[in-house]
Amino acid sequence: MIDLHCDTIYRLWEDDDKFSLISNSYMIDKQKLIDGGVKGQCFALFTPMYDVRIERDRDKTPWQIVNELYDRFCLELERSGIPQFESVDDLDKNELSAILTIEEGFSIEGDLSRLSIMKDWGVKIFGFTWNFENDLGYPNSKDPSLMTLGLKGKGIEAISECERLGILVDVSHLSDGGFWDVVKYSKKPFVATHSNSRFLTPSTRNLTDEMLKALADKGGVTGLNFCPAFLKSENTPNRASLISDMVRHVKHIINVAGEDVIALGTDFDGISGDLEIASADRLPILKNVLLDAGVPAKSVDKMFYDNARRVLSC
Ligand SMILES: [Zn+2]
């Protein structure tokens, strides 16, 4: 399996030295990944904006924070012995590889030359926004006047710079206007690392059918997010149905945009609530439920591995 998004490094960093990636009480640690059969785990360096920070980090610059997160990522790999992803061959060869990603383009403080530094760190995916406006663009929003805003000039420049460096653009959290600008200006596949179907669950974090089709046309993928808020609908508010909601989302996304667009983007350690699959070691449950629900084995294999591997090779 390949999981396109988790916030475990951010949690480890926020909790100082309480836990490690070797073993912890979070949703992801080394053993849980191995037990779940995860061969590639994306670890996002999530850089929080000033007003969502804990007191300790109030005065730090975004660049300082993302550097601290990167240092923590390196320390955790050294401690745990998990190798860092360099190419897709590592996924086939190693029991487990750690894929470095960025969530929140604010981290580079508008300086696109820092994308080259991140490339040297091994960053493979770069999320343009989290839930706030930044130098690159605007976030997903219930406010249509914000949601329709496209990328800023620097955001458009960032697309070609990411593509030049071999970093995938991540549109999860971006405004709809920003999404369509990525469709317009990108020349390579891009990704939504952790977003579901907006037709089934009308969250602004999810993608409309038109967006899913455009993403598929570009050769990109969307990772199924396990957050209840992005899976449930008015008709299925109960916890007992969360896995069946996942099945509905997977089937709908495949129906609308084909079996090459769906991947896994759990959002583990960034989500809460009543989760039926609440840690990486339990991921095989979803695989089995999808097969039992009639999703073809080939599509399930693509969702859990082949599609993400394909975009990571770009
Ligand atoms: Zn996120």
Coordinates of C-alpha atoms and ligand atoms in Angstrom, one line a residue:
M1 CA 0.0 0.0 0.0
I2 CA 0.9 3.6 -0.4
D3 CA -0.7 6.3 1.8
L4 CA -0.5 9.8 0.4
H5 CA -1.0 11.8 3.6
C6 CA -0.5 11.8 7.3
D7 CA 0.3 14.4 10.0
T8 CA 2.4 12.1 12.2
I9 CA 5.6 14.2 12.0
Y10 CA 3.7 17.3 13.0
R11 CA 2.2 15.5 16.0
L12 CA 5.6 14.1 17.1
W13 CA 7.1 17.6 16.8
E14 CA 4.2 19.3 18.6
D15 CA 4.5 16.8 21.5
D16 CA 8.3 17.4 21.8
D17 CA 10.1 14.2 22.8
K18 CA 7.2 12.3 24.3
F19 CA 7.0 9.8 21.4
S20 CA 8.9 8.5 18.5
L21 CA 8.0 6.9 15.1
I22 CA 9.3 3.6 16.4
S23 CA 6.4 3.2 18.7
N24 CA 3.7 5.6 19.9
S25 CA 0.0 5.9 20.8
Y26 CA -0.8 7.7 17.5
M27 CA -2.4 6.2 14.4
I28 CA 0.9 5.7 12.7
D29 CA 4.2 4.2 13.9
K30 CA 6.7 1.9 12.2
Q31 CA 5.2 -1.3 13.5
K32 CA 1.6 -0.3 12.6
L33 CA 2.7 0.6 9.0
I34 CA 4.5 -2.8 8.6
D35 CA 1.5 -4.7 10.1
G36 CA -0.8 -2.9 7.7
G37 CA 1.3 -3.7 4.7
V38 CA 2.1 0.0 3.9
K39 CA 5.2 0.1 1.7
G40 CA 5.1 3.9 1.1
Q41 CA 4.0 6.4 3.7
C42 CA 3.8 10.0 2.9
F43 CA 4.8 12.2 5.9
A44 CA 3.6 15.8 5.6
L45 CA 5.5 18.6 7.2
F46 CA 2.5 20.7 8.2
T47 CA 3.5 24.3 8.9
P48 CA 0.8 25.9 11.0
M49 CA -0.2 29.6 10.4
Y50 CA 0.3 31.9 13.4
D51 CA -3.2 31.7 14.9
V52 CA -3.4 27.9 15.0
R53 CA 0.0 27.4 16.8
I54 CA 0.7 26.2 20.3
E55 CA 2.3 28.8 22.5
R56 CA 5.8 27.4 22.2
D57 CA 5.9 28.2 18.4
R58 CA 4.2 31.7 18.4
D59 CA 7.3 33.7 17.5
K60 CA 8.8 31.3 14.9
T61 CA 8.9 32.1 11.2
P62 CA 7.2 29.6 8.9
W63 CA 10.6 28.7 7.3
Q64 CA 12.0 28.1 10.8
I65 CA 9.1 25.8 11.6
V66 CA 9.3 23.8 8.4
N67 CA 13.0 23.3 9.0
E68 CA 12.4 22.1 12.6
L69 CA 9.8 19.7 11.2
Y70 CA 12.3 18.5 8.6
D71 CA 15.0 17.9 11.3
R72 CA 12.4 15.9 13.2
F73 CA 11.6 13.8 10.1
C74 CA 15.3 13.1 9.7
L75 CA 15.7 12.2 13.4
E76 CA 12.8 9.9 13.3
L77 CA 14.0 8.1 10.2
E78 CA 17.5 7.7 11.8
R79 CA 16.0 6.3 15.0
S80 CA 13.5 4.0 13.3
G81 CA 15.7 2.8 10.4
I82 CA 13.0 3.6 7.9
P83 CA 14.6 4.6 4.6
Q84 CA 13.6 7.8 2.8
F85 CA 11.9 7.4 -0.6
E86 CA 14.1 8.4 -3.4
S87 CA 12.5 6.7 -6.4
V88 CA 9.6 4.3 -7.0
D89 CA 12.0 1.4 -7.1
D90 CA 12.4 1.9 -3.3
L91 CA 8.7 1.1 -3.0
D92 CA 9.0 -2.2 -4.8
K93 CA 12.3 -3.1 -3.1
N94 CA 11.9 -2.0 0.6
E95 CA 9.6 -3.2 3.2
L96 CA 8.7 0.4 4.0
S97 CA 9.8 3.8 2.7
A98 CA 9.0 7.3 4.0
I99 CA 8.0 9.8 1.4
L100 CA 8.5 13.5 2.4
T101 CA 5.7 16.0 1.6
I102 CA 4.8 19.5 2.5
E103 CA 1.3 20.8 3.6
E104 CA 1.0 24.6 3.5
G105 CA 2.8 26.6 0.9
F106 CA 3.2 29.4 3.5
S107 CA 6.2 27.5 4.7
I108 CA 8.4 28.9 1.9
E109 CA 7.4 32.5 2.7
G110 CA 6.9 33.4 -0.9
D111 CA 10.5 32.5 -1.8
L112 CA 10.3 30.0 -4.7
S113 CA 14.0 29.3 -4.5
R114 CA 13.2 27.4 -1.3
L115 CA 11.4 24.8 -3.4
S116 CA 14.9 23.8 -4.6
I117 CA 16.1 23.4 -1.0
M118 CA 13.0 21.2 -0.3
K119 CA 13.8 19.2 -3.4
D120 CA 17.3 18.5 -1.8
W121 CA 15.5 17.4 1.3
G122 CA 13.7 14.8 -0.9
V123 CA 10.3 16.5 -0.9
K124 CA 8.0 14.7 -3.4
I125 CA 4.7 16.5 -3.0
F126 CA 4.0 20.2 -2.2
G127 CA 0.6 21.3 -0.9
F128 CA -0.1 24.8 -2.0
T129 CA -2.4 25.9 0.9
W130 CA -3.9 24.7 4.1
N131 CA -7.1 26.4 5.3
F132 CA -5.8 30.0 5.0
E133 CA -4.8 32.4 2.3
N134 CA -1.1 32.5 1.6
D135 CA 1.4 33.9 -0.9
L136 CA 0.4 31.2 -3.5
G137 CA -3.4 31.3 -3.3
Y138 CA -6.6 30.8 -1.4
P139 CA -8.0 27.9 0.6
N140 CA -11.2 25.9 0.2
S141 CA -14.0 27.9 1.7
K142 CA -17.8 27.9 2.2
D143 CA -17.6 31.5 1.1
P144 CA -18.1 31.5 -2.7
S145 CA -16.2 34.8 -3.1
L146 CA -13.1 33.1 -1.7
M147 CA -13.7 29.7 -3.2
T148 CA -13.8 31.0 -6.7
L149 CA -10.5 32.9 -6.4
G150 CA -7.7 31.5 -8.5
L151 CA -4.0 31.2 -7.7
K152 CA -1.9 34.3 -7.2
G153 CA 0.9 35.0 -9.7
K154 CA 3.4 33.4 -7.4
G155 CA 1.2 30.3 -7.2
I156 CA 1.1 30.0 -11.0
E157 CA 4.9 30.3 -11.0
A158 CA 5.2 27.7 -8.3
I159 CA 3.5 25.1 -10.6
S160 CA 6.2 25.3 -13.2
E161 CA 8.9 25.4 -10.5
C162 CA 7.5 22.3 -8.8
E163 CA 7.3 20.5 -12.2
R164 CA 10.8 21.5 -13.1
L165 CA 12.1 20.0 -9.9
G166 CA 10.0 16.9 -10.1
I167 CA 7.7 17.8 -7.1
L168 CA 4.0 17.0 -7.5
V169 CA 1.5 19.8 -6.9
D170 CA -1.1 19.0 -4.2
V171 CA -4.5 20.7 -4.5
S172 CA -6.1 19.3 -1.4
H173 CA -7.2 22.3 0.7
L174 CA -7.0 24.7 -2.3
S175 CA -9.9 26.9 -3.5
D176 CA -11.9 25.7 -6.5
G177 CA -10.5 28.6 -8.5
G178 CA -7.0 27.5 -7.5
F179 CA -7.8 23.9 -8.5
W180 CA -8.9 25.0 -12.0
D181 CA -5.7 27.2 -12.3
V182 CA -3.6 24.1 -11.6
V183 CA -5.6 22.2 -14.3
K184 CA -5.0 25.2 -16.7
Y185 CA -1.3 25.8 -16.0
S186 CA 0.1 22.4 -15.1
K187 CA 1.9 20.3 -17.7
K188 CA 2.3 17.2 -15.6
P189 CA 0.1 15.1 -13.4
F190 CA -0.9 16.7 -10.1
V191 CA -2.5 15.2 -7.0
A192 CA -5.2 15.7 -4.3
T193 CA -3.5 13.8 -1.5
H194 CA -6.5 13.6 0.8
S195 CA -9.9 14.6 -0.7
N196 CA -13.1 12.7 -1.4
S197 CA -16.3 13.1 -3.5
R198 CA -18.2 16.4 -3.0
F199 CA -21.2 14.9 -4.8
L200 CA -21.6 12.4 -1.9
T201 CA -20.4 14.6 0.9
P202 CA -20.8 18.3 0.2
S203 CA -17.6 19.5 2.0
T204 CA -15.5 22.2 0.4
R205 CA -12.5 19.9 1.1
N206 CA -13.9 17.3 -1.4
L207 CA -13.8 17.4 -5.2
T208 CA -16.8 17.7 -7.6
D209 CA -17.3 15.2 -10.3
E210 CA -16.0 17.7 -12.9
M211 CA -12.8 18.2 -10.8
L212 CA -12.3 14.4 -10.5
K213 CA -12.6 14.1 -14.2
A214 CA -10.2 16.9 -14.8
L215 CA -7.7 15.4 -12.3
A216 CA -8.0 12.0 -14.1
D217 CA -7.5 13.6 -17.5
K218 CA -4.2 15.1 -16.2
G219 CA -3.1 11.6 -15.0
G220 CA -3.4 12.6 -11.3
V221 CA -4.9 10.9 -8.3
T222 CA -7.0 11.7 -5.2
G223 CA -6.3 9.9 -1.9
L224 CA -9.3 8.7 0.0
N225 CA -9.5 10.7 3.3
F226 CA -10.7 8.8 6.4
C227 CA -12.0 11.9 8.1
P228 CA -15.7 11.4 9.0
A229 CA -16.6 15.0 8.0
F230 CA -15.4 14.2 4.4
L231 CA -17.1 10.8 4.2
K232 CA -20.5 11.1 5.8
S233 CA -23.7 12.5 4.3
E234 CA -27.0 13.5 5.7
N235 CA -28.4 10.1 5.0
T236 CA -25.6 8.2 6.8
P237 CA -24.8 10.0 10.0
N238 CA -23.9 6.9 12.1
R239 CA -20.5 5.6 13.0
A240 CA -21.4 2.1 12.0
S241 CA -21.6 3.2 8.4
L242 CA -18.2 4.9 8.0
I243 CA -16.6 2.1 6.2
S244 CA -19.6 1.7 3.9
D245 CA -19.3 5.5 3.3
M246 CA -15.7 4.8 2.2
V247 CA -17.0 2.2 -0.2
R248 CA -19.6 4.6 -1.6
H249 CA -16.9 7.2 -2.2
V250 CA -14.5 4.8 -3.8
K251 CA -17.2 3.4 -6.1
H252 CA -18.5 6.9 -7.0
I253 CA -15.0 8.2 -7.8
I254 CA -14.2 5.2 -10.0
N255 CA -17.6 5.5 -11.8
V256 CA -17.1 9.2 -12.5
A257 CA -13.4 9.4 -13.2
G258 CA -12.1 5.9 -13.7
E259 CA -10.1 3.4 -11.7
D260 CA -6.8 5.2 -12.4
V261 CA -7.7 8.2 -10.2
I262 CA -8.3 6.7 -6.8
A263 CA -5.6 6.3 -4.2
L264 CA -5.3 6.3 -0.4
G265 CA -4.8 9.5 1.7
T266 CA -5.8 8.5 5.2
D267 CA -5.0 11.8 6.9
F268 CA -4.0 9.7 10.0
D269 CA -2.9 11.7 13.0
G270 CA -4.6 14.7 11.5
I271 CA -8.1 13.5 12.0
S272 CA -10.3 12.6 15.0
G273 CA -13.8 11.4 15.7
D274 CA -15.3 7.9 15.7
L275 CA -13.1 6.1 13.2
E276 CA -13.6 2.5 12.4
I277 CA -10.2 2.3 10.8
A278 CA -8.2 4.3 13.3
S279 CA -4.6 3.2 12.7
A280 CA -2.4 2.0 9.8
D281 CA -2.4 -1.7 10.9
R282 CA -6.1 -1.8 10.3
L283 CA -5.9 -0.7 6.6
P284 CA -6.3 -4.3 5.2
I285 CA -9.9 -4.2 6.6
L286 CA -10.8 -1.6 4.0
K287 CA -9.2 -3.6 1.2
N288 CA -11.3 -6.6 2.2
V289 CA -14.5 -4.7 2.5
L290 CA -14.0 -3.1 -0.9
L291 CA -13.5 -6.6 -2.5
D292 CA -16.6 -7.9 -0.7
A293 CA -18.6 -4.9 -2.0
G294 CA -17.8 -5.9 -5.5
V295 CA -15.0 -3.5 -6.4
P296 CA -12.8 -5.4 -8.9
A297 CA -9.5 -6.7 -7.5
K298 CA -7.6 -4.8 -10.2
S299 CA -9.2 -1.5 -9.2
V300 CA -8.5 -2.2 -5.5
D301 CA -4.8 -2.9 -6.3
K302 CA -4.6 0.3 -8.3
M303 CA -6.2 2.3 -5.4
F304 CA -3.8 0.9 -2.8
Y305 CA -0.6 0.9 -4.8
D306 CA -0.3 1.2 -8.6
N307 CA -2.0 4.7 -9.0
A308 CA 0.1 6.4 -6.3
R309 CA 3.2 4.6 -7.6
R310 CA 2.5 6.0 -11.1
V311 CA 2.3 9.6 -10.0
L312 CA 5.3 9.3 -7.7
S313 CA 7.3 8.2 -10.7
C314 CA 6.5 11.6 -12.4
Ligands
ZN1 ZN -4.9 18.3 5.4

